[in-house]
Tab-separated table of C-alpha atoms and ligand atoms in Angstrom:
chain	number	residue	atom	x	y	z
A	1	UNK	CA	-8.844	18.398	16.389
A	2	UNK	CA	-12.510	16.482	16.643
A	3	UNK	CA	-12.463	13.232	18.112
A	4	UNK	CA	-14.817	10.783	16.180
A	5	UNK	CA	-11.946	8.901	15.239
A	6	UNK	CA	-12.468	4.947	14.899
A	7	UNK	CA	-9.229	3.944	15.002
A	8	UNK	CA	-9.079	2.885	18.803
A	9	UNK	CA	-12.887	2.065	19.113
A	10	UNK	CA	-12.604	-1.752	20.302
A	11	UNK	CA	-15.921	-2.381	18.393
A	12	UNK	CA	-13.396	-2.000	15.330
A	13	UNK	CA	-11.321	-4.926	14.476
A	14	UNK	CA	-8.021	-3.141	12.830
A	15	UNK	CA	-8.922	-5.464	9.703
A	16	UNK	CA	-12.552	-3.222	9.608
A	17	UNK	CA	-10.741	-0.448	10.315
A	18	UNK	CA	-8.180	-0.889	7.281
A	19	UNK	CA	-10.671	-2.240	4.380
A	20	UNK	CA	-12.573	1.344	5.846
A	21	UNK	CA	-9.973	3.366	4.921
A	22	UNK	CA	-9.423	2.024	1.863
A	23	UNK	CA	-12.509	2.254	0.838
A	24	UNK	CA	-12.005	6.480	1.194
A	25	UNK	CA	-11.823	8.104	-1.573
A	26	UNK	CA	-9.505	10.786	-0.625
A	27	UNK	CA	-7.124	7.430	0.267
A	28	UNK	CA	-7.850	6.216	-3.514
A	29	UNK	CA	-6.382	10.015	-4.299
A	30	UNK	CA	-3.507	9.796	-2.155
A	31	UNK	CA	-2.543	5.921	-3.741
A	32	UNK	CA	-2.578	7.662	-7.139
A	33	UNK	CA	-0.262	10.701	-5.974
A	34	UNK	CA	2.473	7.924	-4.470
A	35	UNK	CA	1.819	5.944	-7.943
A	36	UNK	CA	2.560	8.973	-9.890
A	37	UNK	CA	5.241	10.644	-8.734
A	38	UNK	CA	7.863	7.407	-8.505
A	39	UNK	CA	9.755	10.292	-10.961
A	40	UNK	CA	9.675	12.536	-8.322
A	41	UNK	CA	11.006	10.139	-5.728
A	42	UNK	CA	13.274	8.917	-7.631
A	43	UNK	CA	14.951	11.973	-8.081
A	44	UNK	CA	14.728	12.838	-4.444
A	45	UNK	CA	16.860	9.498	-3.742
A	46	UNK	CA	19.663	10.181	-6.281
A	47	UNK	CA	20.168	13.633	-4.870
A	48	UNK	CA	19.635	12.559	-0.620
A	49	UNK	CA	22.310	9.901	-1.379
A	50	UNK	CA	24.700	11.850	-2.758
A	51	UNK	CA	25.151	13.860	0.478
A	52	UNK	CA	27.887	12.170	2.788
A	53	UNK	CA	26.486	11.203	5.654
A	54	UNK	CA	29.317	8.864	7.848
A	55	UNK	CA	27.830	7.999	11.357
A	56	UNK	CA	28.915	11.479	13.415
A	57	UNK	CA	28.874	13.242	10.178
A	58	UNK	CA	25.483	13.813	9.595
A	59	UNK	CA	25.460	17.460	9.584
A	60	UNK	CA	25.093	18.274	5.848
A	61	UNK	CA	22.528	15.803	5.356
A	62	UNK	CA	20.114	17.005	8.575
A	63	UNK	CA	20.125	20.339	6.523
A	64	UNK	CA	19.153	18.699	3.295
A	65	UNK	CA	16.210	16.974	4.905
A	66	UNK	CA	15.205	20.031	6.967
A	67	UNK	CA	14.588	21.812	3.857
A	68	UNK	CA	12.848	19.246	2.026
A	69	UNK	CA	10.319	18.903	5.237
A	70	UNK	CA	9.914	22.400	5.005
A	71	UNK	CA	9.167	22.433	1.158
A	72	UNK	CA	6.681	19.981	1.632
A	73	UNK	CA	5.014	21.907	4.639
A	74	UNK	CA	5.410	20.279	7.621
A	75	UNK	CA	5.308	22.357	10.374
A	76	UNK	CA	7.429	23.014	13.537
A	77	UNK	CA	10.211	21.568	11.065
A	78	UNK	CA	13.956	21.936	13.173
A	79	UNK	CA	17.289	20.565	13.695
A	80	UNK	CA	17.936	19.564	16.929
A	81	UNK	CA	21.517	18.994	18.662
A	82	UNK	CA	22.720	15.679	17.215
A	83	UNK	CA	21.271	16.234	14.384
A	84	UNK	CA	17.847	14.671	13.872
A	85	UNK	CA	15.201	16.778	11.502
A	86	UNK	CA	11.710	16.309	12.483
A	87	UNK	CA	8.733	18.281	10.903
A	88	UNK	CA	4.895	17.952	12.013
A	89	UNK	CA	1.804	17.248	9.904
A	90	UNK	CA	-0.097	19.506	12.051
A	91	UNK	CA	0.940	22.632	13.944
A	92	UNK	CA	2.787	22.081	16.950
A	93	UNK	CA	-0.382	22.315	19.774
A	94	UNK	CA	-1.550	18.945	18.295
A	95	UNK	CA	1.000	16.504	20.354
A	96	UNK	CA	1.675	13.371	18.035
A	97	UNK	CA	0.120	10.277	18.294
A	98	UNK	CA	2.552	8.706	16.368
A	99	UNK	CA	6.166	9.394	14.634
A	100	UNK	CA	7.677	8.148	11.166
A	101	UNK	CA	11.289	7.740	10.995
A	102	UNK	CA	13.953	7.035	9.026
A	103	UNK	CA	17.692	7.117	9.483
A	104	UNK	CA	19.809	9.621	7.789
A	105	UNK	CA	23.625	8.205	8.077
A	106	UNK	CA	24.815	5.970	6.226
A	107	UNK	CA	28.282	3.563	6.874
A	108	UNK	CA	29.969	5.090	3.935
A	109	UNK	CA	32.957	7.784	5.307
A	110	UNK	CA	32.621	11.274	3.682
A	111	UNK	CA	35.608	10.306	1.183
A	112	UNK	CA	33.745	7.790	-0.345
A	113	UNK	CA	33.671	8.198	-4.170
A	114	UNK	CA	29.924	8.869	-4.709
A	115	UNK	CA	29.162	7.410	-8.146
A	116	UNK	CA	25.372	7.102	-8.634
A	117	UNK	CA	23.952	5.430	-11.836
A	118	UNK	CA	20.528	5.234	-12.851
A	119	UNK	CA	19.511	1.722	-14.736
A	120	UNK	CA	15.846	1.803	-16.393
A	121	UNK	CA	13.975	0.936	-12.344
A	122	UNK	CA	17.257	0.564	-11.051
A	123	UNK	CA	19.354	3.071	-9.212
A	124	UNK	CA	22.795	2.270	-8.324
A	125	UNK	CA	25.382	3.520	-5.592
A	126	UNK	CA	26.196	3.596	-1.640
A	127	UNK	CA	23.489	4.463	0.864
A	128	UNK	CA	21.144	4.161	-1.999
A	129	UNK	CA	18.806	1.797	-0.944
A	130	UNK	CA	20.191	1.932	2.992
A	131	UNK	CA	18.509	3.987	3.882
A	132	UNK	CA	17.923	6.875	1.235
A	133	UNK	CA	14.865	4.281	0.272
A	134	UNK	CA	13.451	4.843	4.052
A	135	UNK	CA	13.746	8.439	3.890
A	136	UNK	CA	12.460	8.900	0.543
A	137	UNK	CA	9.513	6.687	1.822
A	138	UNK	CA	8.729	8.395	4.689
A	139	UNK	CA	8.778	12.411	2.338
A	140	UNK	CA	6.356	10.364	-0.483
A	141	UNK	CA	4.047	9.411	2.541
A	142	UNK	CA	4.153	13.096	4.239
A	143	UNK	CA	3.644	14.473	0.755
A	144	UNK	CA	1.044	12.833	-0.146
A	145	UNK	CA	-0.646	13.778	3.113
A	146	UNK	CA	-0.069	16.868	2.743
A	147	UNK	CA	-1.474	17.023	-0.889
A	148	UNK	CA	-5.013	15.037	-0.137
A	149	UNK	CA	-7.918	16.117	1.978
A	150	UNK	CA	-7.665	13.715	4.939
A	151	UNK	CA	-7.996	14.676	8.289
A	152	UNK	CA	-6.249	12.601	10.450
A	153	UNK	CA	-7.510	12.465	14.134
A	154	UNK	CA	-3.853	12.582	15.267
A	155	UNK	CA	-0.819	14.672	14.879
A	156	UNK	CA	2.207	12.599	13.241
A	157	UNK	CA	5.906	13.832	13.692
A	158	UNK	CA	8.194	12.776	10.339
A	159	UNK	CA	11.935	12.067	12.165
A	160	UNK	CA	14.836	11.936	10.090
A	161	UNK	CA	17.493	10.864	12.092
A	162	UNK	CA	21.197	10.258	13.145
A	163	UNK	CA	23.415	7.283	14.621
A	164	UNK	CA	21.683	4.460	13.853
A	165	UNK	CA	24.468	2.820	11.851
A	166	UNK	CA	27.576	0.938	13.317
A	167	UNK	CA	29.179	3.286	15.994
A	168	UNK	CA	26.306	5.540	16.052
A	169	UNK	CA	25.084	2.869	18.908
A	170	UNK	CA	21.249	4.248	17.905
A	171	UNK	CA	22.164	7.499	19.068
A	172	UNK	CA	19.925	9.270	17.203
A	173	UNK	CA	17.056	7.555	18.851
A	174	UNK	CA	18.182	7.150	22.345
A	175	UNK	CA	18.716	10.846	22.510
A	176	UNK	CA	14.873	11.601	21.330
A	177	UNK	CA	13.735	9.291	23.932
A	178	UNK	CA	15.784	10.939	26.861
A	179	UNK	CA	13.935	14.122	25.508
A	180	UNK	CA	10.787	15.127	27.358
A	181	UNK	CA	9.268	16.834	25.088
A	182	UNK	CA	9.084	13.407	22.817
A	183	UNK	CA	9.317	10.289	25.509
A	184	UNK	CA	6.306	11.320	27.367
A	185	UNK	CA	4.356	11.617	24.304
A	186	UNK	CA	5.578	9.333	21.850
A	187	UNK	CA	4.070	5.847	22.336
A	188	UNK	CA	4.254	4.929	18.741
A	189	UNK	CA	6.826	4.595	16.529
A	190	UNK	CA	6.990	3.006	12.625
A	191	UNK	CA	10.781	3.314	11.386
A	192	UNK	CA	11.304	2.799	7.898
A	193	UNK	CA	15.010	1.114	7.470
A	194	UNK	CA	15.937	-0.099	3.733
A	195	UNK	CA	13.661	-1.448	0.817
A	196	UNK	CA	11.118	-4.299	0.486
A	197	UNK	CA	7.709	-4.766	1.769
A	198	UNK	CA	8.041	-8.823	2.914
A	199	UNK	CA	8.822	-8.219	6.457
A	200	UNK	CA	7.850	-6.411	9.322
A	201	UNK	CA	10.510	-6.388	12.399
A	202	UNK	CA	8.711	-7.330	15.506
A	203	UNK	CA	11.899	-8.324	17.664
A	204	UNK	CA	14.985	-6.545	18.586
A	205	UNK	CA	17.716	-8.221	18.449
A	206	UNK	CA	20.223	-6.831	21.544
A	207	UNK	CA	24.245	-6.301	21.091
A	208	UNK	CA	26.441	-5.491	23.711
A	209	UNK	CA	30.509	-4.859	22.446
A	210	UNK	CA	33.158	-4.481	23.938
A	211	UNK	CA	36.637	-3.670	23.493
A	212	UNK	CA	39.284	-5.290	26.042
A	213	UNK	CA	42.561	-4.262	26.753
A	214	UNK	CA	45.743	-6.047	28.649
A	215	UNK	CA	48.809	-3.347	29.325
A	216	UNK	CA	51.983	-3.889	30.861
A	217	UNK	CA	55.691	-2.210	31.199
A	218	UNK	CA	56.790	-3.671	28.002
A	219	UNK	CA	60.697	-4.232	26.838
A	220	UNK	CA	63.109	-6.063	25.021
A	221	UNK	CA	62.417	-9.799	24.275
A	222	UNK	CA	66.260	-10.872	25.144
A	223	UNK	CA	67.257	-8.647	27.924
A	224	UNK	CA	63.498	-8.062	29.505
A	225	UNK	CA	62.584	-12.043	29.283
A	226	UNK	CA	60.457	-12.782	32.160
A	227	UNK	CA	58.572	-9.564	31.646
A	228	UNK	CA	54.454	-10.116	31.678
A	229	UNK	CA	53.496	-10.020	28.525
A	230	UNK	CA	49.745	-9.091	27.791
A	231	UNK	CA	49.324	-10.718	24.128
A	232	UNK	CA	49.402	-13.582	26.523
A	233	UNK	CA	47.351	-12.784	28.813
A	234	UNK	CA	44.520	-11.365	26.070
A	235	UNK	CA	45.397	-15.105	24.020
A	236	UNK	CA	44.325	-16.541	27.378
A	237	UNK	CA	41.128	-14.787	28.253
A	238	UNK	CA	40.215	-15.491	24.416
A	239	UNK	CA	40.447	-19.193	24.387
A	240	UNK	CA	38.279	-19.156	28.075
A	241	UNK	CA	35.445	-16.991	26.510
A	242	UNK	CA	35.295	-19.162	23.375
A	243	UNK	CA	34.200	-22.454	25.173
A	244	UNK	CA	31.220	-20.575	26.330
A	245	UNK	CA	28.231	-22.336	25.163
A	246	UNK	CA	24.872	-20.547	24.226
A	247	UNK	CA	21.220	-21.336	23.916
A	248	UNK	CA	20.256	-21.470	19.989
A	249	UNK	CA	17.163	-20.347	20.925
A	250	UNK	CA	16.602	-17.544	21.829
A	251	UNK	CA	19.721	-17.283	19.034
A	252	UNK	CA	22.213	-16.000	21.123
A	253	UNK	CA	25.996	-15.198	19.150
A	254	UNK	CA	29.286	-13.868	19.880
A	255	UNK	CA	32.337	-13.037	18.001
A	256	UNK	CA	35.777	-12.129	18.494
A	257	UNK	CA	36.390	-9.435	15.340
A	258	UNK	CA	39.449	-7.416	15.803
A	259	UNK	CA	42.759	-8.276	17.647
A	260	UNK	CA	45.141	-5.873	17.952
A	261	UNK	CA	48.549	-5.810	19.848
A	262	UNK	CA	52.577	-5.636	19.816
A	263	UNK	CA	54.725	-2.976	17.588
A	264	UNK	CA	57.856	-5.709	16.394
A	265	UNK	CA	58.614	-9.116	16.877
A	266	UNK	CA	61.736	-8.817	19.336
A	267	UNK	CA	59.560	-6.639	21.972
A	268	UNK	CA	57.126	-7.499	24.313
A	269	UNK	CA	54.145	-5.652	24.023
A	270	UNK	CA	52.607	-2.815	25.987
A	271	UNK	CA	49.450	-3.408	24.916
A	272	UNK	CA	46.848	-5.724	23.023
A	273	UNK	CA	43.643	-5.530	23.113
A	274	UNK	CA	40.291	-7.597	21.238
A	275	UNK	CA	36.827	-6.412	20.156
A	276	UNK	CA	34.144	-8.448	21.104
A	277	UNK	CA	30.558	-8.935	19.840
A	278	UNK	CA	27.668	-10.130	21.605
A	279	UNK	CA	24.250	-10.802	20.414
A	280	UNK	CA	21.205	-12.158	21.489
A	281	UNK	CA	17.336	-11.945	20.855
A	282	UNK	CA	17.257	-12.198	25.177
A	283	UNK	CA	17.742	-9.908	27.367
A	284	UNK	CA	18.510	-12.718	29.981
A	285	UNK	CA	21.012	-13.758	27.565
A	286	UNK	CA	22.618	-10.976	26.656
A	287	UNK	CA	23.546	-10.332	30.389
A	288	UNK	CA	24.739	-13.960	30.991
A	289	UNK	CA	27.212	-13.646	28.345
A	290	UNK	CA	28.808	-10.248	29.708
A	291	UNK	CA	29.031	-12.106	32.743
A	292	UNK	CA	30.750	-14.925	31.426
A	293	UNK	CA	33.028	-12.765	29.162
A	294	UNK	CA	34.321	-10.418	32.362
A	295	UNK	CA	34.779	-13.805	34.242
A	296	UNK	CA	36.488	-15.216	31.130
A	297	UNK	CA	38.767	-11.741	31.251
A	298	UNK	CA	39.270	-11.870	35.178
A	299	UNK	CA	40.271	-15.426	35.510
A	300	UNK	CA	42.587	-15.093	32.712
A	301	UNK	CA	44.031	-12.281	34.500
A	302	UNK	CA	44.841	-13.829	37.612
A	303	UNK	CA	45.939	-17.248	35.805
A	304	UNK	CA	48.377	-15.339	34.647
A	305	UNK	CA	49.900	-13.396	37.529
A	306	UNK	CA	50.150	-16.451	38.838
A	307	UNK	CA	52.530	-18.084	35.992
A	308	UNK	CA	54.303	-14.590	35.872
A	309	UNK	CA	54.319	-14.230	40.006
A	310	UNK	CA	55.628	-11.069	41.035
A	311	UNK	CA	56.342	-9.495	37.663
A	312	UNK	CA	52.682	-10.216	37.022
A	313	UNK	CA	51.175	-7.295	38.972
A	314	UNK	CA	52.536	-4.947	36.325
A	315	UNK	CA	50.028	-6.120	34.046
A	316	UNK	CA	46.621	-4.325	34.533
A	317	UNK	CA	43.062	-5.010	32.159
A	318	UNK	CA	39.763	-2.538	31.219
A	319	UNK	CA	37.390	-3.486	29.649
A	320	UNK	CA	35.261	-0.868	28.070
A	321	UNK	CA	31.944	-0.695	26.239
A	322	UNK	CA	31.583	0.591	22.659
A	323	UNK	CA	28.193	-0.492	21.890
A	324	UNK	CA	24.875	-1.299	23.561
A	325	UNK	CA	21.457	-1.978	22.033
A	326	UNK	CA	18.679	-3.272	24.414
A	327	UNK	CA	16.862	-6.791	23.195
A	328	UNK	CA	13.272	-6.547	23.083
A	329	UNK	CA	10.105	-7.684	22.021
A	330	UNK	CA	6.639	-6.249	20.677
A	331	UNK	CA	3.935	-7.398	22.577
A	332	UNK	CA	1.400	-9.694	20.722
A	333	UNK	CA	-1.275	-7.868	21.193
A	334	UNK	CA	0.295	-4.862	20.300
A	335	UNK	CA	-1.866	-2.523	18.048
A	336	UNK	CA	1.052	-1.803	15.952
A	337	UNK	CA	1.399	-5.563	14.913
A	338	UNK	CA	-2.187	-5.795	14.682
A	339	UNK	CA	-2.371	-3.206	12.423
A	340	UNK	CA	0.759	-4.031	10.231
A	341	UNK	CA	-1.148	-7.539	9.533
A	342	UNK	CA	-4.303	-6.257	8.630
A	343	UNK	CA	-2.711	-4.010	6.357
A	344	UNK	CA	-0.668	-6.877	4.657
A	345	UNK	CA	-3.725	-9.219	4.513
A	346	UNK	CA	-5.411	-6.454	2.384
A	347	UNK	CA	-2.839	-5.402	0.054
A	348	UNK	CA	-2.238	-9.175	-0.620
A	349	UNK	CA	1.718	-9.255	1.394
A	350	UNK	CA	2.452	-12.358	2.732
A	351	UNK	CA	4.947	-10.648	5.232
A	352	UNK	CA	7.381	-12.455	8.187
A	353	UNK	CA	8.076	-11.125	11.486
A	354	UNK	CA	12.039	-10.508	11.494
A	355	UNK	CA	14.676	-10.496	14.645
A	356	UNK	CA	16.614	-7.284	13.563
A	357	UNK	CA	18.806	-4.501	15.190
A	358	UNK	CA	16.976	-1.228	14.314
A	359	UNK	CA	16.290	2.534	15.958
A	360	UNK	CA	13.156	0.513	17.453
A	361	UNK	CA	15.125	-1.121	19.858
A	362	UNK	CA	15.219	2.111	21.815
A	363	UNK	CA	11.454	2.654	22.514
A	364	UNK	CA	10.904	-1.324	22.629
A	365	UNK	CA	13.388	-1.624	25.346
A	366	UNK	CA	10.626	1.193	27.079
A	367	UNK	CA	7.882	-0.477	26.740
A	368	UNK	CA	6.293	1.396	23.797
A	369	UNK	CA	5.538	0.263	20.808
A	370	UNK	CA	7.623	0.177	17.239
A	371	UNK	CA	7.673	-1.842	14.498
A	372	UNK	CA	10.297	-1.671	10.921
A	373	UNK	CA	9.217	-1.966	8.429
A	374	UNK	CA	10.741	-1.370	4.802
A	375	UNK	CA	10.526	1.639	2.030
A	376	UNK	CA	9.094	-0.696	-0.692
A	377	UNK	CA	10.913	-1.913	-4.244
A	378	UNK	CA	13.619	-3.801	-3.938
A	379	UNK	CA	17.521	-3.502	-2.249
A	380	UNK	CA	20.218	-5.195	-2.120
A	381	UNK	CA	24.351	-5.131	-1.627
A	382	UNK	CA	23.874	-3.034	1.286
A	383	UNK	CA	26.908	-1.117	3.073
A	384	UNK	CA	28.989	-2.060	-0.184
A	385	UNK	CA	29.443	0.287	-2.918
A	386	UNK	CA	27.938	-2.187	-5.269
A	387	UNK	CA	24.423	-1.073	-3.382
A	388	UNK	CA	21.186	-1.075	-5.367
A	389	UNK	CA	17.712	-0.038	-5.148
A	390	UNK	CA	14.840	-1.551	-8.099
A	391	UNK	CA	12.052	1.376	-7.762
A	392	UNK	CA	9.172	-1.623	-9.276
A	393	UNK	CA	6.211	-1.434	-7.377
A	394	UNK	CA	7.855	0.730	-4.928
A	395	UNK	CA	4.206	2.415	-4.165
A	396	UNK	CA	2.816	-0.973	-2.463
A	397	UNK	CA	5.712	-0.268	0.341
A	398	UNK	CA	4.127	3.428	0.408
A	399	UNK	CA	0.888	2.236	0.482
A	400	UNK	CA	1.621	0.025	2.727
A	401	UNK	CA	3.344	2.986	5.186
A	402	UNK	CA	0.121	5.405	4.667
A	403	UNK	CA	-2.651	2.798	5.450
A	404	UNK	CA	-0.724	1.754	8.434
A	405	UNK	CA	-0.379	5.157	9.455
A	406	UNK	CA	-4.043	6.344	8.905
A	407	UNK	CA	-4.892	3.467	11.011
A	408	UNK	CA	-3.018	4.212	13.556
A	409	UNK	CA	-3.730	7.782	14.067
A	410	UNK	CA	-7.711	7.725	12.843
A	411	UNK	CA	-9.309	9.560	10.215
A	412	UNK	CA	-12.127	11.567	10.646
A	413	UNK	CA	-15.181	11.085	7.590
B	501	LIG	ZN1	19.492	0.929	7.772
């Protein structure tokens, strides 16, 4: 590829650099392609979101996307093992400057009934606008690449992937940035999650959850009385976690969700165990409240082999993680945000920075850079089956994608 692109020239405020672009006439072309083709897109959406896709049941829908990238003519399009589908603009001996994701699962289990309905602009049904809207986005915007003249000064890789919902714990992600072949080259990332064009996520918000569990022998509740009995114990280590206090800003949260335990009311239980939620826009934060809530589950532990003396040693506690996303921060000076600004300032979006959990928590927490953004039109009633997607004005979300993406990998005149 040449290199007389602008894009990093520090003589070039990213504001010059965007109202240059724009000014392109093979950009003009590619505006009109992602104005007229909303048909087209629209029936992409209807048919992506009609493929189950439950987090760790992805499978059917990596294959759907696959050949879609490969209809449009992206190159070095595969599958890899988990089952994220990434395609390049340019052949593979370009490495990318920058990737374009989207997440492919959804929080909808494969049995869900699947009833899509199509309202004049509106489109109606689960995963609709979360995120078959992001991946729809980020097909128009490698489409209409594909279709117009430009010549970027940078390869882009289009990522469609898995695990970012719920118990997917942003596998998807994590795994592409343990890969070498993509961590030592990818420095950039824009992820696409959902609809709307009014925010830009800047921060990401950490979670650590847990799931802790009291056991002991168990037994009858008349002829075993005495017996340790570890709904007490869990009741205790509860009611010490909950007086923990924390810092509203950064917003720091926690919440006890599920509580499970006991099999009938005359035995004493084996087991019972809690989930626990923890959330904070701090890393700092997020590690002093594990530390409270193991020291919270400890000294409820030994409180209580106290009050139960011997019988007490029976009783033994784990507690394990099922979820971890690392809280971080784009830097202010990052190009990325730069870039997104400009960008807003010239399509006329008056856009907020947002604190959000999102697949760019992964390369944040390394230092790169990544910023969410959202697929354009309108969404709401996410995760229900009541979701909804308005495709009006949907192209100033893709133009909004495309001129952020042309400024962050150059074009050559
Ligand atoms: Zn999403």
């Amino acid at each position: 590829m040449p290199n007389h692109s602008t894009s990093e020239n520090a003589a070039i405020s990213p504001q010059q650099e965007v109202a240059r672009l724009a000014e392109m006439r093979a950009v003009h072309g590619a505006f009109l392609y992602l104005h007229n083709q909303e048909m087209e897109f629209r029936r992409w959406q209807m048919e992506l979101a009609a493929v189950p896709a439950p987090p760790f049941g992805e499978a059917a829908r990596s294959q759907w996307l696959r050949l879609r990238f490969l209809a449009l003519g992206l190159h070095d399009v595969h599958v890899d093992e988990l089952g994220n589908v990434f395609g390049q603009l340019y052949p593979e001996s370009t490495a990318p400057v920058l990737a374009i994701s989207a997440h492919i699962d959804t929080v909808f289990p494969a049995d869900t009934p699947f009833v899509f309905q199509e309202q004049g602009t509106r489109l109606l049904g689960p995963g609709i606008s979360d995120n078959a809207s992001g991946v729809v986005a980020m097909m128009a915007v490698a489409s209409a690449l594909r279709q117009s003249d430009l010549r970027l000064s940078g390869n882009v890789v289009f990522i469609g992937n898995v695990g970012e919902e719920g118990e997917g714990n942003l596998r998807g992600m994590r795994h592409i940035f343990a890969d070498d072949r993509w961590s030592n080259v990818l420095h950039r990332l824009l992820v696409i999650d959902g609809a709307g064009t009014d925010t830009y996520v800047n921060q990401a918000l950490g979670s650590k959850r847990f799931e802790i569990t009291f056991r002991g022998p168990g037994g009858h509740s008349w002829s075993d009385f005495g017996t340790p009995n570890p709904i007490l114990f869990l009741c205790r280590a509860l009611a010490r976690f909950s007086e923990t206090t924390v810092p509203e800003n950064p917003r720091t949260t926690f919440n006890i969700g599920v509580v499970r335990g006991g099999t009938s009311v005359n035995s004493i239980p084996e087991t019972a165990s809690a989930r626990v939620d923890l959330r904070s826009a701090s890393k700092e934060e997020l590690d002093k409240l594990e530390t409270r809530l193991r020291s919270a589950v400890s000294g409820a532990h030994k409180e209580g082999l106290l009050q139960f003396r011997n019988a007490g040693k029976g009783i033994s506690v784990d507690i394990e993680s099922i979820g971890d996303r690392p809280a971080a921060q784009l830097s202010k000076d990052a190009r990325m945000l730069q870039v997104i600004r400009a960008v807003d300032a010239h399509l006329g979006i008056h856009s907020l920075p947002r604190l959000a959990s999102t697949d760019a928590n992964i390369p944040l927490s390394l230092g790169r850079e990544a910023i969410t953004i959202g697929a354009g039109g309108d969404g709401g009633g996410a995760h229900t089956l009541r979701e909804w997607f308005d495709c009006s004005h949907r192209d100033l979300g893709l133009k909004r994608i495309l001129l952020a993406l042309l400024a962050l990998t150059g074009v050559n005149e």
